[in-house]
Structure formats: C-alpha cells, structure tokens
Short mmCIF file of C-alpha atoms and ligand atoms in Angstrom, two decimals:
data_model
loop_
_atom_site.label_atom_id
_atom_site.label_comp_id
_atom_site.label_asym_id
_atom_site.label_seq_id
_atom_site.Cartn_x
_atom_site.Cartn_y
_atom_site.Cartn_z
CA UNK A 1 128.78 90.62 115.68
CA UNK A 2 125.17 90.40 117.33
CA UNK A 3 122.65 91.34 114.92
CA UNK A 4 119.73 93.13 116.81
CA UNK A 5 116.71 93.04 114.76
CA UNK A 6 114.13 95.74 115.42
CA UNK A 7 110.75 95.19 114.70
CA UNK A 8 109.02 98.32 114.17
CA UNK A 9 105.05 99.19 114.57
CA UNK A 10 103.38 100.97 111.64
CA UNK A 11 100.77 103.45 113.18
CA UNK A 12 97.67 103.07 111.22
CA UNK A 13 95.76 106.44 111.27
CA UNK A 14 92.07 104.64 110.78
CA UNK A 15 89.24 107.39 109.54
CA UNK A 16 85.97 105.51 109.24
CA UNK A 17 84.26 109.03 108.35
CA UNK A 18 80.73 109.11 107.13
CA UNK A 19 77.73 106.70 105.79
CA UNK A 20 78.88 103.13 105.09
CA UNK A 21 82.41 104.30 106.09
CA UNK A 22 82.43 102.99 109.26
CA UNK A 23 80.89 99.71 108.13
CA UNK A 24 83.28 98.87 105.89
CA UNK A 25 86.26 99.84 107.46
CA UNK A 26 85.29 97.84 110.68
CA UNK A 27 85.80 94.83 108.34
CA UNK A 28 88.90 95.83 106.71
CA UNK A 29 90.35 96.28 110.31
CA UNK A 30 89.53 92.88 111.93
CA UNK A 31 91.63 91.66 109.30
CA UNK A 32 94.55 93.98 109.72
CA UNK A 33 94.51 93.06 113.30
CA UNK A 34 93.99 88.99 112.88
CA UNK A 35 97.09 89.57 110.30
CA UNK A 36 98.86 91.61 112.48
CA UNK A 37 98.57 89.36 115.27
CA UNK A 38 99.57 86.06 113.17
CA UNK A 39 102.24 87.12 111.27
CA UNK A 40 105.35 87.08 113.18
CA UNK A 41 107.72 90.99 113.09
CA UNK A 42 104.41 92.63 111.38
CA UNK A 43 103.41 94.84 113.71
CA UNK A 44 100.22 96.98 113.02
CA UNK A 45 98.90 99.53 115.58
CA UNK A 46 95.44 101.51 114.70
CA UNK A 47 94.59 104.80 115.75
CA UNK A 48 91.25 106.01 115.15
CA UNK A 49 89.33 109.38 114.57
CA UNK A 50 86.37 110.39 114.00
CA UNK A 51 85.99 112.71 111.16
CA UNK A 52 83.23 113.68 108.19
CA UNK A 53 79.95 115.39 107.62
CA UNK A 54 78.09 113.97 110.42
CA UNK A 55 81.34 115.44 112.65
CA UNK A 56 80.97 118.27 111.36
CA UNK A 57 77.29 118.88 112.30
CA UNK A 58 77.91 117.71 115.94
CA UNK A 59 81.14 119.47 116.34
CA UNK A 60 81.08 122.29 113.82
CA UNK A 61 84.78 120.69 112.75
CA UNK A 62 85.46 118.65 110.18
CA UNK A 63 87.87 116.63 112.05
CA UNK A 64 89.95 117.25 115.35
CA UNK A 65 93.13 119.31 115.21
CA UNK A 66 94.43 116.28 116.86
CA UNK A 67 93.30 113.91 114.15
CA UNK A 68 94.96 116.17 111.40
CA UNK A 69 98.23 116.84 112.98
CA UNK A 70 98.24 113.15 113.56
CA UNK A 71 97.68 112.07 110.46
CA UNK A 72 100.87 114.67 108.86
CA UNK A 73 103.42 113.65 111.95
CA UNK A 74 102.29 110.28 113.28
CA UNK A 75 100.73 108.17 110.91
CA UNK A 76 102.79 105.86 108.71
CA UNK A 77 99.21 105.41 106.57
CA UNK A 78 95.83 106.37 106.77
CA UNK A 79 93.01 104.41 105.98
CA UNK A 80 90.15 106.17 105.11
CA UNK A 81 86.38 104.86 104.65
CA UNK A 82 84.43 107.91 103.10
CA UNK A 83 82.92 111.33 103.74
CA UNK A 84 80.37 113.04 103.40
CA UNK A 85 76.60 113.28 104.87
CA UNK A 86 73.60 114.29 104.57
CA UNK A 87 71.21 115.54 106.63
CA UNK A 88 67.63 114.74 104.47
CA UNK A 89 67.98 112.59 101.50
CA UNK A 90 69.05 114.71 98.78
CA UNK A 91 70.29 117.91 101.13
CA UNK A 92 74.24 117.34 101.61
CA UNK A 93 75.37 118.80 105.00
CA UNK A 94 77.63 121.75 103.82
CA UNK A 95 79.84 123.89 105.41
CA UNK A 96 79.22 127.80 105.84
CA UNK A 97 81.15 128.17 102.67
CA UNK A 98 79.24 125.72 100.36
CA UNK A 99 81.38 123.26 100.16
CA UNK A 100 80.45 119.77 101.02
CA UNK A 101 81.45 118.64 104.65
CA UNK A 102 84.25 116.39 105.19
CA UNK A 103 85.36 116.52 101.41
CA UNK A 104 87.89 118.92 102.76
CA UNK A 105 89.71 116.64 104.57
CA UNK A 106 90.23 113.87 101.04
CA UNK A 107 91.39 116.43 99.07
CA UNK A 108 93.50 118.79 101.41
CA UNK A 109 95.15 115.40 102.49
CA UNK A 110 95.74 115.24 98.74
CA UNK A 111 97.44 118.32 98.33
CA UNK A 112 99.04 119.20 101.86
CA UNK A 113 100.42 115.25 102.08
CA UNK A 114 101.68 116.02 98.25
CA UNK A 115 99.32 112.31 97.61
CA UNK A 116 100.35 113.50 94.10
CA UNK A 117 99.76 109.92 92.74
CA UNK A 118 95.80 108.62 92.47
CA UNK A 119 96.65 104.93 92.32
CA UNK A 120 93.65 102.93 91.36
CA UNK A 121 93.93 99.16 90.39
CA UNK A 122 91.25 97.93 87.60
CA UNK A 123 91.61 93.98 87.96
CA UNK A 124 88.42 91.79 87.49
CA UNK A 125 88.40 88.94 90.21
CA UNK A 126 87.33 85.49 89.50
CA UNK A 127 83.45 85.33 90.54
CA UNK A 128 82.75 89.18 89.72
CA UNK A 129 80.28 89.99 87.43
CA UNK A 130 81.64 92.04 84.77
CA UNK A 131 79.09 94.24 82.99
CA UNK A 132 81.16 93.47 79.88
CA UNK A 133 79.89 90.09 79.15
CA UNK A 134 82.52 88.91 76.87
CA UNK A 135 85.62 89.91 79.26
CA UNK A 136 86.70 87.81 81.57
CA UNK A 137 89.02 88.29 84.58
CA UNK A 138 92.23 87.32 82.23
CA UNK A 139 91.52 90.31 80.35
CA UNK A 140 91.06 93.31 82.80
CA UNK A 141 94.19 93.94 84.67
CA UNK A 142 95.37 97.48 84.66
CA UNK A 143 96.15 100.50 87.04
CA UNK A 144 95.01 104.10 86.25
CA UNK A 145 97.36 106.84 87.99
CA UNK A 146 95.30 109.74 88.22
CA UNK A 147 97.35 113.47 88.86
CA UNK A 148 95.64 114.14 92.55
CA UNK A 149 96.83 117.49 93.17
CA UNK A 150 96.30 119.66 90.51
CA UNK A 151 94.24 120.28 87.79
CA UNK A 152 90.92 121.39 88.35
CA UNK A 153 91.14 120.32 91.77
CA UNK A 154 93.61 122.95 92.55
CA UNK A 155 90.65 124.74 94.58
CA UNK A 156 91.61 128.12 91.96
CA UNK A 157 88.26 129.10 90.73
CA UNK A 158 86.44 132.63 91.12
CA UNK A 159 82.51 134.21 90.77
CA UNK A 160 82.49 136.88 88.30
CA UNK A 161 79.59 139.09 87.41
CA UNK A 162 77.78 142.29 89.02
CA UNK A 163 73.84 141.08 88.58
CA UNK A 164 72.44 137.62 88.48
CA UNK A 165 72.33 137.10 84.79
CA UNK A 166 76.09 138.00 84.51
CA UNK A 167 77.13 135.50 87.31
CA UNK A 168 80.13 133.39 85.61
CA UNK A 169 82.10 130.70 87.95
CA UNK A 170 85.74 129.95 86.59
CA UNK A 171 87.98 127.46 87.78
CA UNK A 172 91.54 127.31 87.22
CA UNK A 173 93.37 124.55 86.02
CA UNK A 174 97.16 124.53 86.65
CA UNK A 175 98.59 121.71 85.16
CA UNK A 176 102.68 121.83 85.81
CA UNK A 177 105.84 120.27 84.56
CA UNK A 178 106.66 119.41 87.95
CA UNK A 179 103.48 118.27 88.68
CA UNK A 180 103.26 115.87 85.57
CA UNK A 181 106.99 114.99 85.84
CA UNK A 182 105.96 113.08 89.76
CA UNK A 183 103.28 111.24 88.91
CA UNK A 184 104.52 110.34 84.96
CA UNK A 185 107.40 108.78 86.89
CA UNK A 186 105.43 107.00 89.12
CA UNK A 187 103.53 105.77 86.12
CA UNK A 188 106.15 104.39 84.47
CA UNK A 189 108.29 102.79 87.59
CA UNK A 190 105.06 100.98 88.51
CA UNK A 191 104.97 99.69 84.44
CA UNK A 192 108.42 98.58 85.29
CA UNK A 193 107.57 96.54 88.42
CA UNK A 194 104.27 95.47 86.87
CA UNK A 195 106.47 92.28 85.12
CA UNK A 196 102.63 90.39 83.81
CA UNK A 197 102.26 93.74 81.85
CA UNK A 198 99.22 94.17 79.19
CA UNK A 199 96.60 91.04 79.36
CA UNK A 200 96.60 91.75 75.52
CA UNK A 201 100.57 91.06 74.74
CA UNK A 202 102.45 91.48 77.58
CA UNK A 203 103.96 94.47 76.93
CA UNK A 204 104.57 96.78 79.49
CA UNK A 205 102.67 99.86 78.12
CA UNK A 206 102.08 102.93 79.57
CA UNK A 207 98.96 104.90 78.01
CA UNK A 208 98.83 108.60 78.29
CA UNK A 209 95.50 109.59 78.32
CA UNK A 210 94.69 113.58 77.57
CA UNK A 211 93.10 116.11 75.74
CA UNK A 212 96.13 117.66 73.95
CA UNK A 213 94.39 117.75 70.49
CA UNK A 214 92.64 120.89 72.86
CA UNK A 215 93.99 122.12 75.54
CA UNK A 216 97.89 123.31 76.93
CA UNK A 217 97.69 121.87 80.22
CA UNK A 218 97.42 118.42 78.44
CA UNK A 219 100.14 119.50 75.78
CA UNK A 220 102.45 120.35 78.85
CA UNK A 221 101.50 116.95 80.46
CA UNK A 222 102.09 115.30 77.34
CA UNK A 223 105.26 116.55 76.21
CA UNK A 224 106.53 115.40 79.77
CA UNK A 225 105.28 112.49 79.10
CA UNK A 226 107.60 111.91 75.88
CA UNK A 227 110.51 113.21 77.84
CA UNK A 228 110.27 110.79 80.50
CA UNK A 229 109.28 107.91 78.53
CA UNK A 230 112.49 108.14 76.13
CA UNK A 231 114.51 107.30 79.22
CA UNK A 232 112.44 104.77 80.09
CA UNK A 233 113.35 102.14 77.14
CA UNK A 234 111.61 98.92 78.45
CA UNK A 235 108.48 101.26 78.64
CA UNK A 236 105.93 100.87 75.62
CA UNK A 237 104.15 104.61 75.23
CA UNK A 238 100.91 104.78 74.26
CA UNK A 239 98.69 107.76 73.66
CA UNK A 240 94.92 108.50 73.62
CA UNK A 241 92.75 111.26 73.99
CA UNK A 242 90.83 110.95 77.05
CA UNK A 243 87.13 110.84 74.87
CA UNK A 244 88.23 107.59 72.64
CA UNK A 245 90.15 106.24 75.53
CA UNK A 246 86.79 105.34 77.28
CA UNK A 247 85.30 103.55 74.30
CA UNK A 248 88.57 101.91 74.04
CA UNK A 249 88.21 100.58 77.68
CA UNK A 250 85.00 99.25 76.79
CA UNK A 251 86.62 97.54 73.44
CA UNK A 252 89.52 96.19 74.63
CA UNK A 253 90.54 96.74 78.58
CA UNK A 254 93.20 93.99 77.88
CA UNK A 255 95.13 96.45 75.69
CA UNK A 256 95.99 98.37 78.90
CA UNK A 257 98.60 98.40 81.31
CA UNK A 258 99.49 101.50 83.24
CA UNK A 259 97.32 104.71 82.44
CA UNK A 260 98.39 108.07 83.81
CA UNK A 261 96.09 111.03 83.78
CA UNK A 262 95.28 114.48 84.72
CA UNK A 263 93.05 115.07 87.89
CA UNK A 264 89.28 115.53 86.60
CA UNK A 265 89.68 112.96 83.71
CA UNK A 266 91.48 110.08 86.25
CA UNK A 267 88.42 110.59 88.58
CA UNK A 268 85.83 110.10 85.89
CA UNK A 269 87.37 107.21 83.95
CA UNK A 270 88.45 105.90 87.40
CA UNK A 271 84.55 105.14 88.32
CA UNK A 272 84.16 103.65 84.52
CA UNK A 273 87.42 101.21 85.81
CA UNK A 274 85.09 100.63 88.80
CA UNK A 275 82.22 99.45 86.35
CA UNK A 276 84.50 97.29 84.20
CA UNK A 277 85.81 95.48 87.53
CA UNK A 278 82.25 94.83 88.98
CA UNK A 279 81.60 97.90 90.80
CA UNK A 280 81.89 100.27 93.74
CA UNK A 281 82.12 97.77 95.95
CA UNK A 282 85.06 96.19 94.72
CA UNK A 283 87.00 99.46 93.74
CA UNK A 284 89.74 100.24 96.39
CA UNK A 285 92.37 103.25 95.65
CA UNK A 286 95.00 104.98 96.91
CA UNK A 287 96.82 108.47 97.48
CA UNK A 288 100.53 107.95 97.42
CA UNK A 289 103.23 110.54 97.89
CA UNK A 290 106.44 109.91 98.68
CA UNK A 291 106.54 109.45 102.41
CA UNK A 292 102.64 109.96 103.22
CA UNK A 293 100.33 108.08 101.67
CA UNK A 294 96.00 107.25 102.15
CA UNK A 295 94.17 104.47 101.20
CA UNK A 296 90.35 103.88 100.49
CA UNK A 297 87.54 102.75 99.18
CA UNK A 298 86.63 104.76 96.48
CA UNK A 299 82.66 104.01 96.80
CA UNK A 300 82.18 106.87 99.20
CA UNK A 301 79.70 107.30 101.77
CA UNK A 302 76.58 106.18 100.13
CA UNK A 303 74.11 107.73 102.75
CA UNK A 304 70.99 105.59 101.44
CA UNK A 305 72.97 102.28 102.17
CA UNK A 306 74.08 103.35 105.54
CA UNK A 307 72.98 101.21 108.55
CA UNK A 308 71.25 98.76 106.38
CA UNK A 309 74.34 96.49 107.00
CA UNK A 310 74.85 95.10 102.85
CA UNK A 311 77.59 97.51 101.90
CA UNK A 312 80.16 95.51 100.37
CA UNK A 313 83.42 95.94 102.53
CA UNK A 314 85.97 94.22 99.73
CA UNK A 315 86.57 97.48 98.29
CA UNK A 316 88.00 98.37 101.86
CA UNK A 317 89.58 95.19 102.83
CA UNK A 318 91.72 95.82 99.60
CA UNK A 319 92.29 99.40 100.29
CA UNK A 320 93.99 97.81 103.34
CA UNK A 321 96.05 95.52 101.05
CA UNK A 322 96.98 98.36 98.92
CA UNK A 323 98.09 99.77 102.27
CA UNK A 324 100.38 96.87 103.29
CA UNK A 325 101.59 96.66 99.95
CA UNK A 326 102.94 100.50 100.09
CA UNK A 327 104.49 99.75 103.40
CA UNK A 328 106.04 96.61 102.58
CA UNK A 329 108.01 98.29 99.80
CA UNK A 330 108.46 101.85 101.22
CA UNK A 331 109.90 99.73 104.11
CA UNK A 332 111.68 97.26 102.37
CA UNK A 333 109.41 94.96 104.56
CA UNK A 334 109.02 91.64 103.55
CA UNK A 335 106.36 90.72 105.62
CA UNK A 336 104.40 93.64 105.12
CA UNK A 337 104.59 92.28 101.19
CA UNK A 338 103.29 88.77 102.34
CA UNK A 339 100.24 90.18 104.47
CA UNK A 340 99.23 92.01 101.27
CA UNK A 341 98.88 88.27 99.79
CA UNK A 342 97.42 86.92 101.80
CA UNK A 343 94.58 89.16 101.95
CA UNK A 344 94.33 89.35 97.87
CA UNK A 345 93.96 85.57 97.95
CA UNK A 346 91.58 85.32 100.64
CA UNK A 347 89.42 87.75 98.72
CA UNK A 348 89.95 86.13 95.89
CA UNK A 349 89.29 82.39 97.05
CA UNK A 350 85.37 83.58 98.54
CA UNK A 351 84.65 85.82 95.43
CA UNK A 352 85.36 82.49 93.53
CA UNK A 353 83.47 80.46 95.90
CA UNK A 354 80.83 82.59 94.73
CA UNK A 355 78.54 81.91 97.83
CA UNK A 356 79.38 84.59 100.18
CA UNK A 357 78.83 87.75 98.77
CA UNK A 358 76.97 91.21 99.29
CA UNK A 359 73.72 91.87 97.14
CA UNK A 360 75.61 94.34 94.46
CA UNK A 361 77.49 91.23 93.58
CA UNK A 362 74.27 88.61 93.38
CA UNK A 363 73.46 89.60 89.73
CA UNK A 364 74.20 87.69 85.97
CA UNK A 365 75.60 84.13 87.24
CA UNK A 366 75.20 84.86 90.50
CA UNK A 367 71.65 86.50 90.63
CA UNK A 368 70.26 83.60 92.79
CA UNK A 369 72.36 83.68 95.64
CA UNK A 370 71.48 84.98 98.71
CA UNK A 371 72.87 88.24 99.51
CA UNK A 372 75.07 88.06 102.85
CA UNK A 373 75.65 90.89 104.85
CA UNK A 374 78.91 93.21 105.38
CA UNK A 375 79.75 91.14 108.63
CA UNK A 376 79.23 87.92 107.22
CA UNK A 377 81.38 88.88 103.78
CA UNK A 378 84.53 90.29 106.14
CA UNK A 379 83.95 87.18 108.55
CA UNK A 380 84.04 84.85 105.92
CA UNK A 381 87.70 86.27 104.65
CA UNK A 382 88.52 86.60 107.62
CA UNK A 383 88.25 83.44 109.01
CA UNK A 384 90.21 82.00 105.59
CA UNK A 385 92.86 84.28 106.73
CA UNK A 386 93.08 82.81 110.12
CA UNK A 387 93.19 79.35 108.62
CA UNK A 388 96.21 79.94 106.14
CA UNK A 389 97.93 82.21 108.57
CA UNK A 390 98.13 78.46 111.12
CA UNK A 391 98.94 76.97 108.09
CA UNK A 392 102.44 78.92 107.67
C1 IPM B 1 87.23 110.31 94.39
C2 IPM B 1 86.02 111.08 94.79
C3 IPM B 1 86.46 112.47 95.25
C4 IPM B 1 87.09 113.16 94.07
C5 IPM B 1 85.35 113.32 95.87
C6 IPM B 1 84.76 112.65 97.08
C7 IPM B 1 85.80 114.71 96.21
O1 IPM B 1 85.10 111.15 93.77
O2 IPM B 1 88.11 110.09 95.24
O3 IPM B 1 87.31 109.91 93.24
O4 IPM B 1 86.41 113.81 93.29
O5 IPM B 1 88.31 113.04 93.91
MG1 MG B 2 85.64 109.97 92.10
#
C-alpha cells in the first residue's frame, strides 16, 4: 500500500505588541523561518498582527477582531512579545475603564483559550551570570507551573463604600477543584517526562507551593494535590508554603523539580525564577491549554528600553523553542522536537562563548565585554543555526 505522507503547516499567530516586543520577536522569527526553511517536513507559516497599548491609542482597539478570531480558530500557536505602553514615562496608556491597554488581550487569551497551565522553565545556561554566586548552571534546573486562570486573576473584584474614606476594593479569588485538578496534572505528567529530575538527587519531585496554613483556596488546591499525587507513584510530593518556598529557592534551587502554584503566587516567584536564571532577558514562558496554547517572553514591554536596540531577544528566541517543543509533542512531530534543539543549543553554544551578548548579561565574569546589540545577539544564533542545519 502507498503511504502518502502529509506534511502539514503550523500557522504561527506572531503578536509583536508593544515596547521591545517587536524587537525581540523580529529575532525569534528569523530563526523560526531559517529553521523552517532547513529542516525538511517542518513547515512554519507566520501570521502577524498588530496589537497592544500603542494600538490601542491609534485605533481605540486593543487588537483587530480579525487578529482575535484568528488567534481562537486559526492559529496552531501564538507567539507573543509584550504589551503594554505608555504614553509619558511613568503615565501607562489605559483604557476608558482603568485598566492597562493591551493587558487584556494576555490574560483574556489566558482564560478564553483555557491557557490554564503558566509553564515557566528556571534553567541557568552556561555563561549566565547567576546573582547567586555559589550556584552554578548544574544546580538550577526546574519548571514552575503557575494556575493562569483563576485565582486572583479571575477579573471578580468590586468598589465598595458610599464616601471617599469608606472606599474598599475587593477582589475575588476562586480557586476550584477543577481548576487545580488541570494544571496539578499537568504538573505532575511534565515531572514524569522530566527523566534528569531534581539537580539535588534526581528525584522526580513535584513541590506544591501554597498558603494552606491560611487560606481555603490553597487547602482546596492542596488537598487536590494529595489526591492526584497518590496515583501518581513515581512522583515525589513535596510541600511548602509559598513565604519559605522563596528563601528556599535562594538556599537550594537544586532541591527543585516541578513546582505548581496558584495564579498571584506563580507570577511573583516566577520573576524571582527569572533572577535566579540571570534575568528578564533570559526568562521565556508559556500558556498551555490543551489544544491552544501562547508563548512569550515574560520581560514585557519595557518602554524605557524600547528603540534603543540592546533588549536581549534570548528570552524570545526560547519562547519560540518552547513553542516548537509544544507542537512537536501535541503533534507527535518529530521534527518539530528536533527544531526545538537545535535552537536550545545554539543559544546555549554563544551564551557559553560568552562574547556575544546584550548589556544585561555583561556583568560579574563578563562585566568587560562589550555589549552587542539585539540584531547582532539573534544574528549570531542565527547564523550557528544555519551552519548545523547544512551540517545534518
Ligand atoms: C506575567 C505578567 C502578567 C501577569 C501581566 C503583564 C498582566 O506579569 O505574565 O507574569 O501578571 O500575569
Ligand atoms: Mg509576571
């Protein structure tokens, strides 16, 4: 029997949004096309809109209707490079509700594309200054899963209060079983495929990190936690509350594996991950549901950096690994699996080289080199890309 083999095109949905956004993203790109184009039945087509704060002033839209209905029936991923604007230093462009322009469209992504899983590697690469001098890259290798739905990001909050002086703002925070059930499993099957497991000992643990000493929600997400985890028998559980977990980080980041957390608490110790790995512009995340999913940097849109051409585009050159790597194995796709490796080693082979970097990465050992610019750090990879990619 003839076997026909179909090679199928994965649309990229590419939304360079706001500030350093577009910088970035242009880099990550160039090398989604060059691997694209030189790996045989990967097939990568990019669709691009322009979204944000800045859109929003000129347009009075976040983003077009177009863009959004694209990116919930088209898109097979969305990259994303960051919103938000502002329009004097210091004054945030806002919409007529108060809320900050273009956020909308991270979060409502988040919640309408059920991106129920915040996945956000914390691995220290060879030639990255860590700000924790005595850790080196063999010890920081761990992935926080942050609840990205609900929480107190469930947009349930009201103003109370009939004068001035009474004015009280609640928000809600929801926290459900079903909720916690998704992304606890997601936690723990990405503990299972993570074979290296703890830098420490090996063992695959999976740290639980709440406030259930105080509040319900947490007890609820907790509980779930123990359910699911007694199935789960190769699984090591671990528990910490969320205040000693981030002296713990500091301590000993090689105790840690997998980490799964509710919404506020993943996006603040997510940031303190970023530290530990060598900063924002290293940091690349994504929103992962299962059959949507959004990829990023997780620096955002930095306004003060904008145009100046140093942003460090890493962070978004492995938000487009992170990409490949979710289609490969939503898809089953081999090659898809491959690109993703290629990139990681390209980034890592120039980060070690230690001579081509942005100026956020020019401090400790490094403080005397010569800070490149954004182009010149995504040529450089790029080109290494190229080179292996012959090689094959
Ligand atoms: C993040 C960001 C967002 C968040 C902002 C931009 C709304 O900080 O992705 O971590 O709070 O989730
Ligand atoms: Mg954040």
């Amino acid at each position: 029997m003839e076997r026909i083999l179909v090679t199928r095109t994965y649309k990229i949905q590419v939304l360079p949004g706001d500030g350093i956004g577009p910088e970035v993203i242009q880099e990550a790109v160039k090398i989604l096309k060059v691997i694209s184009a030189g790996i045989s039945g990967l097939n990568l087509s990019f669709h691009e809109f322009p979204c944000g704060g800045k859109y929003y002033l000129e347009t009075g839209v976040e983003w077009s209707g177009e863009a959004e209905i694209f990116s919930k029936q088209e898109a097979d991923a969305i990259l994303l490079g960051a919103v938000g604007w502002e329009k004097t230093p210091g004054e945030p462009v806002r919409r007529n509700d108060g809320q900050l322009a273009g956020v909308s469209i991270v979060l409502g992504q988040r919640r309408e594309l059920e991106l129920y899983a915040n996945v956000r590697p914390v691995k220290l690469y060879p030639g990255v200054p860590s700000p924790l001098a005595e850790k080196q890259p063999k010890d920081i290798d761990f992935v926080i899963i942050r609840e990205n739905t609900e929480g107190l990001y469930a947009g349930i909050g009201k103003h109370y209060g009939e004068s001035e002086r009474e004015e009280l703002a609640i928000d809600m925070r929801p926290i459900s079983r079903l909720g916690s059930e998704r992304v606890i499993q997601y936690a723990l099957k990405l503990a299972l495929k993570r074979r290296q497991g703890a830098p420490h000992d090996g063992q695959r643990r999976v740290t639980c990190v709440d406030k259930s000493n105080v509040l319900i929600g947490d007890q609820l997400f907790r509980r779930v936690f123990q359910e699911l985890v007694r199935e789960t028998p190769k699984i090591v559980p671990d528990f910490a509350y969320i205040d000693a977990w981030t002296m713990w980080c500091l301590r000993r980041p090689e105790y840690y594996n997998v980490v799964v957390t509710a919404n506020l608490y993943g996006d603040i110790i997510s940031d303190l991950g970023a530290g530990i790995q060598g900063g924002m512009g290293v940091a690349a995340g994504g929103n992962i549901g299962n059959t949507h999913a959004m990829f990023e940097p997780i620096h955002g849109s930095a306004p003060r950096h904008a145009g100046k051409r140093r942003a460090n585009p890493i962070a978004a050159i492995l938000a487009g690994k992170m990409m490949l790597e979710w289609l490969g194995e939503q898809h089953q796709d081999q090659k898809a699996l491959e690109a993703a490796s290629i990139i990681e080693a390209a980034v890592i082979q120039v980060l070690s080289e230690g001579q081509v970097r942005t100026y956020d990465l020019c401090v400790g050992a490094y403080a005397n080199v010569k800070p490149s610019t954004t182009k010149q750090v995504g040529t450089t990879i790029r080109k290494l890309i190229q080179q292996q990619l012959k090689e094959l």
